[in-house]
Coordinates of C-alpha atoms in Angstrom, one line a residue:
X1035 CA 0.0 0.0 0.0
X1036 CA 2.7 2.5 1.0
X1037 CA 4.7 1.7 -2.2
X1038 CA 1.6 2.6 -4.2
X1039 CA 1.0 5.8 -2.3
X1040 CA 4.6 7.0 -2.9
X1041 CA 5.1 5.7 -6.4
X1042 CA 7.3 8.2 -8.3
X1043 CA 7.5 9.4 -11.9
X1044 CA 10.8 9.6 -13.7
X1045 CA 12.0 12.7 -15.5
X1046 CA 12.0 10.8 -18.8
X1047 CA 8.5 9.5 -18.3
X1048 CA 7.2 13.1 -17.6
X1049 CA 9.0 14.4 -20.8
X1050 CA 7.7 11.5 -23.0
X1051 CA 4.1 12.1 -21.7
X1052 CA 4.4 15.7 -22.6
X1053 CA 5.5 14.8 -26.1
X1054 CA 2.5 12.6 -26.6
X1055 CA 0.0 15.3 -25.7
X1056 CA -1.3 18.0 -27.9
X1057 CA 1.1 21.0 -27.9
X1058 CA 0.5 24.3 -26.2
X1059 CA 1.5 27.4 -28.1
X1060 CA 5.2 28.4 -27.4
X1061 CA 5.2 32.2 -27.4
X1062 CA 6.9 33.3 -24.1
X1063 CA 10.4 34.7 -23.8
X1064 CA 12.4 35.9 -20.8
X1065 CA 10.8 39.4 -21.0
X1066 CA 7.3 38.0 -21.0
X1067 CA 8.1 35.7 -18.1
X1068 CA 9.6 38.6 -16.1
X1069 CA 6.5 40.6 -16.8
X1070 CA 4.3 37.8 -15.7
X1071 CA 6.3 37.5 -12.5
X1072 CA 5.9 41.2 -11.8
X1073 CA 2.3 41.0 -12.7
X1074 CA 1.7 38.3 -10.1
X1075 CA 3.9 39.9 -7.3
X1076 CA 3.0 43.6 -7.5
X1077 CA -0.7 43.5 -6.7
X1078 CA -2.7 43.6 -3.5
X1079 CA 0.6 43.4 -1.5
X1080 CA 1.9 46.8 -2.5
X1081 CA -1.5 48.5 -2.6
X1082 CA -3.0 47.0 0.6
X1083 CA -1.1 44.6 2.9
X1084 CA 2.0 46.7 3.0
X1085 CA 0.1 49.1 5.2
X1086 CA -0.6 46.4 7.8
X1087 CA 3.0 45.2 7.8
X1088 CA 4.3 48.8 8.2
X1089 CA 1.9 49.4 11.1
X1090 CA 3.2 46.3 12.9
X1091 CA 6.9 46.7 12.2
X1092 CA 7.4 50.4 11.5
X1093 CA 10.1 51.5 9.0
X1094 CA 12.0 48.3 10.0
X1095 CA 9.5 46.4 7.9
X1096 CA 12.1 46.7 5.0
X1097 CA 14.1 44.0 6.7
X1098 CA 11.1 41.7 6.5
X1099 CA 10.8 42.5 2.8
X1100 CA 14.5 41.7 2.3
X1101 CA 14.2 38.5 4.4
X1102 CA 11.2 37.3 2.5
X1103 CA 12.8 38.1 -0.8
X1104 CA 15.9 36.0 0.2
X1105 CA 13.7 33.1 1.3
X1106 CA 11.7 33.3 -2.0
X1107 CA 15.1 33.6 -3.8
X1108 CA 16.2 30.3 -2.3
X1109 CA 12.9 28.7 -3.4
X1110 CA 13.3 30.3 -6.9
X1111 CA 16.7 28.6 -7.3
X1112 CA 15.1 25.3 -6.7
X1113 CA 12.0 26.0 -8.9
X1114 CA 14.4 27.0 -11.7
X1115 CA 16.3 23.8 -11.4
X1116 CA 13.1 21.7 -11.6
X1117 CA 11.7 23.9 -14.4
X1118 CA 14.9 23.4 -16.4
X1119 CA 14.9 19.6 -15.7
X1120 CA 11.2 19.1 -16.5
X1121 CA 9.8 22.0 -18.5
X1122 CA 6.1 21.1 -18.1
X1123 CA 3.1 22.9 -16.8
X1124 CA 2.7 21.1 -13.5
X1125 CA 4.9 23.4 -11.4
X1126 CA 5.4 22.2 -7.8
X1127 CA 2.9 19.4 -8.3
X1128 CA 5.0 17.7 -11.0
X1129 CA 8.3 18.4 -9.2
X1130 CA 6.9 16.7 -6.0
X1131 CA 5.7 13.7 -8.1
X1132 CA 9.3 13.1 -9.3
X1133 CA 10.9 13.8 -5.9
X1134 CA 8.5 12.4 -3.3
X1135 CA 5.8 10.4 -5.0
X1136 CA 2.1 10.5 -5.9
X1137 CA 0.6 11.1 -2.5
X1138 CA 2.8 14.2 -1.8
X1139 CA 2.2 15.4 -5.3
X1140 CA -1.6 15.3 -4.8
X1141 CA -1.3 17.1 -1.5
X1142 CA 0.8 19.9 -3.1
X1143 CA -1.6 20.1 -6.1
X1144 CA -4.5 20.5 -3.7
X1145 CA -2.6 23.1 -1.8
X1146 CA -2.0 25.1 -5.0
X1147 CA -5.7 25.2 -5.5
X1148 CA -5.8 27.2 -2.3
X1149 CA -3.0 29.5 -3.5
X1150 CA -4.4 30.2 -6.9
X1151 CA -8.2 29.9 -6.7
X1152 CA -8.9 30.9 -3.1
X1153 CA -6.4 33.7 -3.3
X1154 CA -8.0 35.0 -6.5
X1155 CA -11.3 35.3 -4.6
X1156 CA -9.7 37.8 -2.2
X1157 CA -8.0 39.7 -5.0
X1158 CA -11.3 39.9 -7.0
X1159 CA -13.1 41.4 -4.0
X1160 CA -10.3 43.9 -3.4
X1161 CA -10.3 44.9 -7.1
X1162 CA -14.1 45.5 -6.8
X1163 CA -13.5 47.8 -3.7
X1164 CA -10.9 49.9 -5.5
X1165 CA -13.0 50.0 -8.7
X1166 CA -16.1 51.1 -7.0
X1167 CA -14.2 53.7 -5.0
X1168 CA -12.6 55.1 -8.2
X1169 CA -16.1 55.4 -9.8
X1170 CA -17.4 57.1 -6.7
X1171 CA -14.6 59.7 -6.8
X1172 CA -15.6 60.3 -10.4
X1173 CA -19.2 61.0 -9.5
X1174 CA -20.5 57.6 -10.6
X1175 CA -22.4 55.9 -7.9
X1176 CA -22.9 52.1 -8.0
X1177 CA -25.8 50.9 -5.9
X1178 CA -24.6 49.3 -2.6
X1179 CA -26.4 46.1 -3.4
X1180 CA -24.3 45.7 -6.5
X1181 CA -20.9 46.1 -4.8
X1182 CA -21.3 44.1 -1.6
X1183 CA -21.6 40.4 -0.7
X1184 CA -24.8 39.0 0.7
X1185 CA -23.5 37.9 4.0
X1186 CA -21.9 41.2 4.9
X1187 CA -25.1 43.0 3.9
X1188 CA -27.4 40.7 5.9
X1189 CA -25.2 40.8 9.0
X1190 CA -25.1 44.6 8.7
X1191 CA -28.9 44.8 8.4
X1192 CA -29.4 42.7 11.5
X1193 CA -26.9 44.8 13.5
X1194 CA -28.4 48.1 12.4
X1195 CA -31.9 46.9 13.0
X1196 CA -30.9 46.0 16.6
X1197 CA -29.3 49.4 17.1
X1198 CA -32.3 51.2 15.7
X1199 CA -34.6 49.3 18.0
X1200 CA -32.5 50.3 21.0
X1201 CA -32.9 53.9 20.1
X1202 CA -29.8 54.7 18.2
X1203 CA -29.8 56.8 15.1
X1204 CA -28.6 55.5 11.8
X1205 CA -26.3 58.5 11.3
X1206 CA -24.5 57.6 14.5
X1207 CA -23.4 54.2 13.2
X1208 CA -20.2 53.5 11.2
X1209 CA -20.2 54.1 7.5
X1210 CA -19.7 50.3 6.9
X1211 CA -22.8 49.5 8.8
X1212 CA -24.8 52.1 7.0
X1213 CA -23.7 50.8 3.6
X1214 CA -24.6 47.3 4.6
X1215 CA -28.0 48.3 5.8
X1216 CA -28.6 50.3 2.6
X1217 CA -27.5 47.4 0.4
X1218 CA -29.8 45.0 2.0
X1219 CA -32.9 47.2 2.2
X1220 CA -32.6 48.6 -1.4
X1221 CA -31.7 45.3 -3.1
X1222 CA -34.2 43.8 -5.5
X1223 CA -36.1 40.8 -4.2
X1224 CA -36.5 37.3 -5.6
X1225 CA -39.4 36.2 -3.4
X1226 CA -38.2 36.9 0.1
X1227 CA -34.5 36.7 -0.9
X1228 CA -32.6 40.0 -1.2
X1229 CA -30.3 39.8 -4.2
X1230 CA -27.1 41.4 -3.0
X1231 CA -24.0 40.4 -5.0
X1232 CA -20.5 41.9 -5.8
X1233 CA -21.1 42.3 -9.5
X1234 CA -17.8 44.2 -10.3
X1235 CA -15.9 41.2 -8.9
X1236 CA -17.8 38.9 -11.2
X1237 CA -17.1 41.3 -14.2
X1238 CA -13.3 41.3 -13.7
X1239 CA -13.2 37.5 -13.3
X1240 CA -15.2 37.0 -16.5
X1241 CA -12.9 39.3 -18.5
X1242 CA -9.7 37.7 -17.1
X1243 CA -11.0 34.2 -17.6
X1244 CA -11.9 35.0 -21.2
X1245 CA -8.4 36.3 -21.9
X1246 CA -6.9 33.1 -20.4
X1247 CA -9.3 31.0 -22.4
X1248 CA -8.6 32.5 -25.8
X1249 CA -4.8 32.1 -25.6
X1250 CA -1.5 32.6 -24.0
X1251 CA -0.5 35.3 -26.5
X1252 CA -3.5 37.5 -25.7
X1253 CA -2.9 36.9 -22.0
X1254 CA 0.8 37.8 -22.4
X1255 CA -0.1 41.1 -24.2
X1256 CA -2.6 42.1 -21.6
X1257 CA -0.2 41.3 -18.8
X1258 CA 2.6 43.3 -20.4
X1259 CA 0.4 46.3 -20.8
X1260 CA -0.9 46.2 -17.2
X1261 CA 2.7 45.7 -15.9
X1262 CA 3.9 48.8 -17.8
X1263 CA 1.1 50.9 -16.4
X1264 CA 1.5 49.9 -12.7
X1265 CA 5.3 50.1 -12.8
X1266 CA 5.1 53.6 -14.2
X1267 CA 2.7 54.6 -11.4
X1268 CA 4.8 52.9 -8.7
X1269 CA 7.9 54.8 -9.9
X1270 CA 6.0 58.1 -9.9
X1271 CA 4.8 57.4 -6.4
X1272 CA 8.4 56.8 -5.2
X1273 CA 9.8 59.9 -7.0
X1274 CA 7.0 62.2 -5.8
X1275 CA 6.8 60.7 -2.3
X1276 CA 10.6 61.2 -1.7
X1277 CA 10.0 65.0 -1.5
X1278 CA 7.5 64.6 1.3
X1279 CA 9.6 62.2 3.5
X1280 CA 10.1 63.4 7.0
X1281 CA 13.1 61.4 8.4
X1282 CA 11.8 62.0 11.9
X1283 CA 9.1 59.4 11.1
X1284 CA 11.9 56.8 10.7
X1285 CA 12.8 57.1 14.4
X1286 CA 12.4 54.7 16.1
X1287 CA 13.2 52.4 13.1
X1288 CA 11.8 49.3 14.7
X1289 CA 9.4 50.6 17.3
X1290 CA 8.0 47.2 18.2
X1291 CA 11.3 45.4 18.0
X1292 CA 12.0 42.3 15.9
X1293 CA 8.8 40.8 17.1
X1294 CA 6.8 43.6 15.6
X1295 CA 8.6 43.2 12.3
X1296 CA 7.9 39.5 12.2
X1297 CA 4.2 40.0 12.9
X1298 CA 3.8 41.3 9.3
X1299 CA 5.3 38.1 7.8
X1300 CA 2.0 36.8 6.5
X1301 CA 1.1 40.2 4.9
X1302 CA 4.6 40.6 3.4
X1303 CA 4.8 37.1 2.1
X1304 CA 1.3 37.5 0.5
X1305 CA 2.9 40.4 -1.4
X1306 CA 5.4 37.9 -3.0
X1307 CA 2.9 35.1 -3.8
X1308 CA 2.8 34.4 -7.5
X1309 CA 6.4 34.2 -8.8
X1310 CA 6.0 30.4 -8.8
X1311 CA 3.1 30.7 -11.2
X1312 CA 5.6 31.4 -13.9
X1313 CA 6.7 27.8 -13.8
X1314 CA 3.1 26.7 -14.8
X1315 CA 3.8 28.3 -18.3
X1316 CA 6.8 26.1 -19.0
X1317 CA 5.2 24.4 -22.0
X1318 CA 4.4 27.8 -23.5
X1319 CA 8.0 29.1 -23.3
X1320 CA 10.3 29.3 -26.4
X1321 CA 13.3 28.3 -24.3
X1322 CA 12.2 27.2 -20.8
X1323 CA 15.5 25.9 -19.7
X1324 CA 17.2 29.3 -20.2
X1325 CA 14.3 31.7 -19.7
X1326 CA 12.3 30.3 -16.7
X1327 CA 15.2 30.7 -14.2
X1328 CA 15.9 34.2 -15.4
X1329 CA 12.3 35.3 -15.4
X1330 CA 11.9 34.2 -11.8
X1331 CA 15.0 35.9 -10.5
X1332 CA 14.5 39.1 -12.4
X1333 CA 10.9 39.5 -11.2
X1334 CA 11.9 38.9 -7.5
X1335 CA 14.8 41.3 -7.6
X1336 CA 12.8 44.1 -9.4
X1337 CA 9.8 43.8 -7.0
X1338 CA 12.0 43.7 -3.9
X1339 CA 13.7 46.9 -4.8
X1340 CA 10.3 48.5 -5.4
X1341 CA 8.8 47.1 -2.2
X1342 CA 11.7 48.5 0.0
X1343 CA 11.6 51.9 -1.6
X1344 CA 7.8 52.1 -1.3
X1345 CA 8.0 51.0 2.4
X1346 CA 10.6 53.7 3.1
X1347 CA 8.5 56.4 1.4
X1348 CA 5.3 55.3 3.2
X1349 CA 6.8 55.3 6.7
X1350 CA 8.7 58.5 5.9
X1351 CA 5.6 60.5 4.7
X1352 CA 3.4 59.7 7.7
X1353 CA 3.9 58.0 11.1
X1354 CA 3.8 54.2 10.8
X1355 CA 0.8 54.2 13.3
X1356 CA -1.4 55.7 10.5
X1357 CA -0.8 53.0 8.0
X1358 CA -3.2 50.3 9.2
X1359 CA -5.6 51.1 6.4
X1360 CA -6.8 49.2 3.4
X1361 CA -5.3 51.7 0.8
X1362 CA -2.0 52.9 2.4
X1363 CA -0.6 54.4 -0.8
X1364 CA -3.6 56.5 -1.6
X1365 CA -4.0 57.4 2.2
X1366 CA -0.5 58.9 2.5
X1367 CA -0.9 61.2 -0.5
X1368 CA -4.3 62.3 0.7
X1369 CA -2.7 63.2 4.1
X1370 CA -0.1 65.5 2.4
X1371 CA -2.7 67.1 0.1
X1372 CA -1.9 65.4 -3.1
X1373 CA -5.4 64.2 -4.1
X1374 CA -4.4 63.7 -7.8
X1375 CA -1.6 61.3 -6.9
X1376 CA -4.0 59.5 -4.6
X1377 CA -6.4 59.1 -7.6
X1378 CA -3.6 57.9 -9.8
X1379 CA -2.8 55.2 -7.2
X1380 CA -6.4 54.1 -7.3
X1381 CA -6.2 53.7 -11.1
X1382 CA -3.0 51.8 -10.9
X1383 CA -4.4 49.4 -8.2
X1384 CA -7.1 48.4 -10.6
X1385 CA -4.5 47.4 -13.2
X1386 CA -2.2 45.8 -10.6
X1387 CA -4.9 43.6 -9.1
X1388 CA -6.3 42.6 -12.5
X1389 CA -2.8 41.5 -13.6
X1390 CA -2.6 39.2 -10.4
X1391 CA -5.9 37.7 -11.3
X1392 CA -4.7 37.1 -14.9
X1393 CA -1.5 35.2 -13.8
X1394 CA -3.3 33.1 -11.2
X1395 CA -6.2 32.3 -13.5
X1396 CA -3.5 31.3 -16.0
X1397 CA -1.7 29.0 -13.5
X1398 CA -4.5 27.0 -12.0
X1399 CA -5.9 25.4 -15.1
X1400 CA -2.4 24.2 -16.0
X1401 CA -2.0 22.5 -12.7
X1402 CA -5.3 20.7 -13.2
X1403 CA -4.2 19.8 -16.7
X1404 CA -1.1 18.1 -15.4
X1405 CA -3.0 16.3 -12.7
X1406 CA -5.5 15.1 -15.3
X1407 CA -2.6 13.8 -17.5
X1408 CA -1.6 11.6 -14.6
X1409 CA -5.1 10.3 -14.1
X1410 CA -5.6 12.0 -10.7
X1411 CA -8.4 14.1 -12.2
X1412 CA -11.0 13.3 -14.9
X1413 CA -9.6 13.4 -18.5
X1414 CA -11.6 16.4 -19.5
X1415 CA -9.3 18.7 -17.5
X1416 CA -6.4 18.0 -19.9
X1417 CA -8.4 18.6 -23.1
X1418 CA -7.0 21.5 -25.2
X1419 CA -9.1 23.9 -27.2
X1420 CA -8.6 22.9 -30.9
X1421 CA -8.1 26.6 -32.0
X1422 CA -6.7 28.4 -28.9
X1423 CA -4.5 25.6 -27.6
X1424 CA -5.4 26.3 -24.0
X1425 CA -6.9 23.9 -21.4
X1426 CA -10.4 25.1 -22.1
X1427 CA -12.5 23.1 -19.6
X1428 CA -10.1 23.6 -16.8
X1429 CA -10.0 27.3 -17.5
X1430 CA -13.9 27.6 -17.4
X1431 CA -14.0 25.5 -14.1
X1432 CA -11.4 27.8 -12.6
X1433 CA -13.5 30.8 -13.6
X1434 CA -16.6 29.3 -11.8
X1435 CA -14.6 28.3 -8.7
X1436 CA -13.4 31.9 -8.3
X1437 CA -16.5 33.8 -9.6
X1438 CA -19.3 32.2 -7.5
X1439 CA -17.7 32.7 -4.0
X1440 CA -16.5 36.2 -5.0
X1441 CA -20.0 37.1 -6.0
X1442 CA -21.7 36.2 -2.8
X1443 CA -19.1 35.7 0.0
X1444 CA -16.7 37.9 1.9
X1445 CA -13.5 36.0 2.0
X1446 CA -11.0 38.8 2.6
X1447 CA -9.5 36.9 5.6
X1448 CA -7.8 34.1 3.6
X1449 CA -4.5 35.8 3.4
X1450 CA -2.9 33.5 6.0
X1451 CA -4.3 30.4 4.4
X1452 CA -3.0 31.4 0.9
X1453 CA 0.4 32.1 2.4
X1454 CA 0.7 28.8 4.3
X1455 CA -0.3 26.8 1.2
X1456 CA 2.3 28.6 -0.9
X1457 CA 5.0 28.3 1.7
X1458 CA 4.2 24.6 2.0
X1459 CA 4.8 24.3 -1.8
X1460 CA 8.1 26.2 -1.5
X1461 CA 9.3 23.9 1.3
X1462 CA 8.5 20.7 -0.8
X1463 CA 10.2 22.1 -3.9
X1464 CA 13.4 22.9 -1.9
X1465 CA 13.2 19.6 -0.2
X1466 CA 12.7 17.9 -3.6
X1467 CA 16.0 19.3 -4.9
X1468 CA 17.8 17.9 -1.9
X1469 CA 16.2 14.5 -2.5
X1470 CA 17.1 14.3 -6.2
X1471 CA 20.7 15.6 -5.6
X1472 CA 21.3 12.7 -3.2
X1473 CA 19.4 10.0 -5.0
X1474 CA 20.1 10.1 -8.7
X1475 CA 21.9 12.0 -11.3
X1476 CA 19.6 14.1 -13.4
X1477 CA 20.2 16.2 -16.5
X1478 CA 19.4 19.9 -16.3
X1479 CA 20.8 22.9 -18.1
X1480 CA 20.4 24.9 -14.9
X1481 CA 21.6 23.7 -11.5
X1482 CA 21.2 25.3 -8.1
X1483 CA 24.8 26.4 -7.1
X1484 CA 26.2 23.7 -4.8
X1485 CA 27.7 24.9 -1.5
X1486 CA 28.6 22.3 1.0
X1487 CA 26.6 22.9 4.2
X1488 CA 28.5 20.5 6.4
X1489 CA 30.3 23.2 8.3
X1490 CA 28.5 26.3 7.3
X1491 CA 25.0 25.3 8.5
X1492 CA 26.1 24.3 12.1
X1493 CA 28.1 27.5 12.4
X1494 CA 25.1 29.6 11.2
X1495 CA 22.8 27.8 13.7
X1496 CA 25.1 28.2 16.7
X1497 CA 25.9 31.8 15.8
X1498 CA 22.2 32.7 15.4
X1499 CA 21.3 31.0 18.7
X1500 CA 24.1 32.9 20.5
X1501 CA 23.1 36.3 19.1
X1502 CA 19.4 35.7 19.9
X1503 CA 20.2 34.8 23.5
X1504 CA 22.6 37.7 23.9
X1505 CA 20.4 40.4 22.4
X1506 CA 16.9 39.1 23.3
X1507 CA 17.2 36.7 26.2
X1508 CA 13.8 37.8 27.6
X1509 CA 12.2 36.6 24.4
X1510 CA 13.8 33.2 24.7
X1511 CA 12.8 32.9 28.3
X1512 CA 9.2 33.9 27.6
X1513 CA 9.1 31.3 24.8
X1514 CA 10.4 28.5 27.0
X1515 CA 8.5 29.4 30.2
X1516 CA 5.1 29.7 28.4
X1517 CA 4.2 33.0 30.1
X1518 CA 1.1 34.8 29.0
X1519 CA 0.4 38.5 29.2
X1520 CA -2.8 39.2 31.2
X1521 CA -4.2 42.7 30.7
X1522 CA -5.9 44.7 33.4
X1523 CA -8.7 46.2 31.2
X1524 CA -10.4 48.2 34.0
X1525 CA -7.2 49.9 35.1
X1526 CA -6.2 50.6 31.5
X1527 CA -9.5 52.3 30.8
X1528 CA -9.3 54.4 34.0
X1529 CA -5.9 55.7 32.8
X1530 CA -7.3 57.1 29.5
X1531 CA -7.6 60.9 29.1
X1532 CA -10.4 62.6 27.0
X1533 CA -8.3 62.7 23.8
X1534 CA -7.4 59.0 24.0
X1535 CA -11.0 58.1 24.6
X1536 CA -12.1 60.1 21.6
X1537 CA -9.4 58.5 19.4
X1538 CA -10.2 55.0 20.4
X1539 CA -14.0 55.5 20.2
X1540 CA -13.9 57.0 16.7
X1541 CA -11.4 54.4 15.5
X1542 CA -13.5 51.5 16.8
X1543 CA -16.8 52.8 15.5
X1544 CA -15.4 53.3 12.0
X1545 CA -13.3 50.2 11.5
X1546 CA -15.2 47.7 13.7
X1547 CA -18.8 49.1 13.7
X1548 CA -20.5 45.7 13.9
X1549 CA -18.6 44.6 17.0
X1550 CA -19.1 48.1 18.5
X1551 CA -22.8 47.8 18.2
X1552 CA -22.9 44.2 19.3
X1553 CA -20.9 44.9 22.4
X1554 CA -23.3 47.7 23.5
X1555 CA -22.1 50.8 21.7
X1556 CA -20.0 52.1 24.6
X1557 CA -16.2 52.3 24.8
X1558 CA -16.0 50.2 28.0
X1559 CA -18.3 47.4 26.7
X1560 CA -16.4 47.4 23.3
X1561 CA -12.9 47.2 24.9
X1562 CA -14.0 44.5 27.2
X1563 CA -15.3 42.4 24.3
X1564 CA -11.9 42.4 22.5
X1565 CA -9.5 39.6 22.5
X1566 CA -6.1 40.4 24.3
X1567 CA -4.4 40.6 20.9
X1568 CA -7.0 43.1 19.5
X1569 CA -6.9 45.1 22.7
X1570 CA -3.1 45.5 22.4
X1571 CA -3.4 46.5 18.7
X1572 CA -6.0 49.1 19.5
X1573 CA -3.9 50.7 22.3
X1574 CA -0.6 50.4 20.4
X1575 CA -2.0 52.2 17.4
X1576 CA -2.1 55.4 19.4
X1577 CA 0.9 54.6 21.6
X1578 CA -1.3 54.4 24.7
X1579 CA 0.1 52.4 27.6
X1580 CA -1.9 49.6 29.3
X1581 CA -1.6 47.6 32.5
X1582 CA -0.6 44.0 32.3
X1583 CA 1.3 41.2 34.0
X1584 CA 2.8 37.9 33.0
X1585 CA 1.4 34.6 34.3
X1586 CA 2.1 31.0 33.5
X1587 CA -0.3 29.3 31.1
X1588 CA 0.3 25.8 29.9
X1589 CA -2.2 26.2 27.0
X1590 CA 0.3 28.5 25.3
X1591 CA 2.4 25.5 24.3
X1592 CA -0.2 24.7 21.7
X1593 CA 0.2 28.0 20.0
X1594 CA 3.9 27.4 19.8
X1595 CA 3.6 24.1 18.0
X1596 CA 4.4 25.6 14.6
X1597 CA 7.6 27.1 16.0
X1598 CA 8.6 23.8 17.6
X1599 CA 8.1 22.1 14.3
X1600 CA 10.5 24.6 12.8
X1601 CA 13.1 24.1 15.6
X1602 CA 13.0 20.3 15.3
X1603 CA 13.3 20.5 11.5
X1604 CA 16.2 22.8 11.8
X1605 CA 18.1 20.4 14.1
X1606 CA 17.3 17.4 11.9
X1607 CA 18.5 19.2 8.7
X1608 CA 21.7 20.3 10.5
X1609 CA 22.5 16.7 11.5
X1610 CA 21.7 15.5 7.9
X1611 CA 23.9 18.3 6.5
X1612 CA 26.9 17.1 8.6
X1613 CA 26.4 13.5 7.6
X1614 CA 25.5 13.8 3.9
X1615 CA 27.2 17.1 2.8
X1616 CA 23.8 18.5 1.7
X1617 CA 23.6 21.6 -0.6
X1618 CA 23.2 24.8 1.4
X1619 CA 20.8 26.8 -0.8
X1620 CA 17.9 24.2 -0.8
X1621 CA 18.4 23.7 3.0
X1622 CA 18.2 27.5 3.6
X1623 CA 15.1 27.5 1.4
X1624 CA 13.4 24.9 3.5
X1625 CA 14.5 26.6 6.8
X1626 CA 13.5 30.1 5.8
X1627 CA 10.1 29.2 4.2
X1628 CA 9.2 26.9 7.1
X1629 CA 10.2 29.7 9.5
X1630 CA 7.7 32.0 7.8
X1631 CA 5.1 29.2 8.1
X1632 CA 5.8 29.0 11.8
X1633 CA 4.9 32.7 12.2
X1634 CA 1.4 32.1 11.0
X1635 CA -1.0 31.3 13.9
X1636 CA -1.9 27.7 14.7
X1637 CA -5.5 28.1 13.8
X1638 CA -4.5 28.7 10.2
X1639 CA -2.4 25.5 10.3
X1640 CA -5.5 23.7 11.5
X1641 CA -7.5 25.3 8.7
X1642 CA -4.9 24.2 6.2
X1643 CA -4.9 20.7 7.6
X1644 CA -8.7 20.5 7.2
X1645 CA -8.3 21.6 3.6
X1646 CA -5.7 18.9 3.0
X1647 CA -8.0 16.2 4.6
X1648 CA -10.8 17.1 2.2
X1649 CA -8.3 16.7 -0.7
X1650 CA -7.2 13.3 0.6
X1651 CA -10.8 12.1 0.6
X1652 CA -11.1 13.1 -3.1
X1653 CA -7.8 11.4 -3.9
X1654 CA -8.7 8.1 -2.3
X1655 CA -12.2 8.2 -3.9
X1656 CA -10.9 9.0 -7.4
X1657 CA -7.2 9.7 -8.0
X1658 CA -5.7 6.7 -6.3
X1659 CA -7.8 4.3 -8.3
X1660 CA -7.4 6.1 -11.6
X1661 CA -3.7 6.9 -11.4
X1662 CA -1.9 6.1 -14.6
X1663 CA 1.1 4.8 -12.7
X1664 CA -1.2 2.3 -10.9
X1665 CA -3.0 1.3 -14.0
X1666 CA 0.2 0.9 -16.1
X1667 CA 2.0 -1.0 -13.4

């Protein structure tokens, strides 16, 4: 049974199967691949999540961008080697099939569905928000019921109705709650059902899916155009913003220490998600062995430089405490009185997010096509359109998978799940290079540079442990002792002055109106309803001190499980490196990507685990029995 679950494909078998299939159009060169990488990377990250990361880490967030870029660079080396060795559309799925076997390949293929499809739902909803905001600024008002999901509108209607019944006025509630109430009450009815749907999100998904359906050449041209527009705007933002930088805002550079910087790891990594999608176009490259490695590296380097410059400009123009907003780039220019630049940012965001949708909608059908070729999905997923030479059915299914949830659901909280799925793929690809290097000789025109880790890795581990203990021993002690911070809410509230009360009240009503009303619509009731983490974020935003003490809590050990997984993996890899002289770059790829996974809260690991369990049920019901390797053997 185990042998069947971990049956592997050889490189020659993968290449011969590709030759026997109908050919995809080979039209991409290194410039196109670089543009696709930039299209995938510069999207919601630079226009949205960079604000959250800057709020948590201050100007020091640039170190997190650099660290994330290095980690992605390690993974890119390994992706490039696999792409050169097996230039097919399966990306990490095919690479894992060769390195680890069928079960792991299925797991990673299922995880990539989370990265591409589920991630695109979030991007589509964000695109709709920017698009509707831009039209509103131009004097074009779209009815609320056409730009909001049903669940948000319904919940808002219930909350507002409860507030109105208790005697509150509609005007006193947050704008978000008022919009939700208006959307639900003005929506057309189908019987008793209020038809509230995010139609702009549906529109952009239809347009992008059509481009992907009709051909790689059309998709390439559209991507190149959108990349040119958004790069031009990003450069303008940097050049103009430089003149409004106040260096006083860069002090302190890391106001919340290294812990604050690392809190933004999920948001920052989400900004880099997508460069691996380039590898799904391998069969449509003119020279994949040469161009795929270059395209990946070029796109990461270009985007990292832009991210660091943007982060410095943002945290220099305004205090980092003001950046916890959904549109940080537009926000900072509004703050300095440059409304036209703010509008330009909004236009660019529309192009940027559309390009991310395009690349991800391009990647997902090609993953399904590869899984179908192996028998793990029904054969219709590998069928190519006779004229356009694209995986037509898989493309249409991808469109539906993204469009339907984006139309009716609010899924803007899946950033962590998308990040953990992608990081998992990176870890396996890096591990796959280690496996192949020490198991068999494979022909590849590109090889990850070999650096013997036998002595370097142990030295790096011991040096890092020493520096951590010397410079932040309290952090180490807190981690080992399982001490929890308990906040004295009553004492903290008593210490507030009138200005602080006004700040927190206005902030809470505007950004968390539903919870404000539900808690009782008073500051005391709202603050007491918050989780300890949300309480601290609210007070830290305005640099307001609060009373707390440390107490022992054994339950904390569960939240540290991801970090312990990383520590154990690090020690095991260090021992293996000493014994087997393993290559350093793939090891650093595994360590750095797994470390970023460890910074994502445990509940997201659990959610990811549930997603994988659902995938395993599908695999054993269909894929295991219909696998070509099983049938042919």
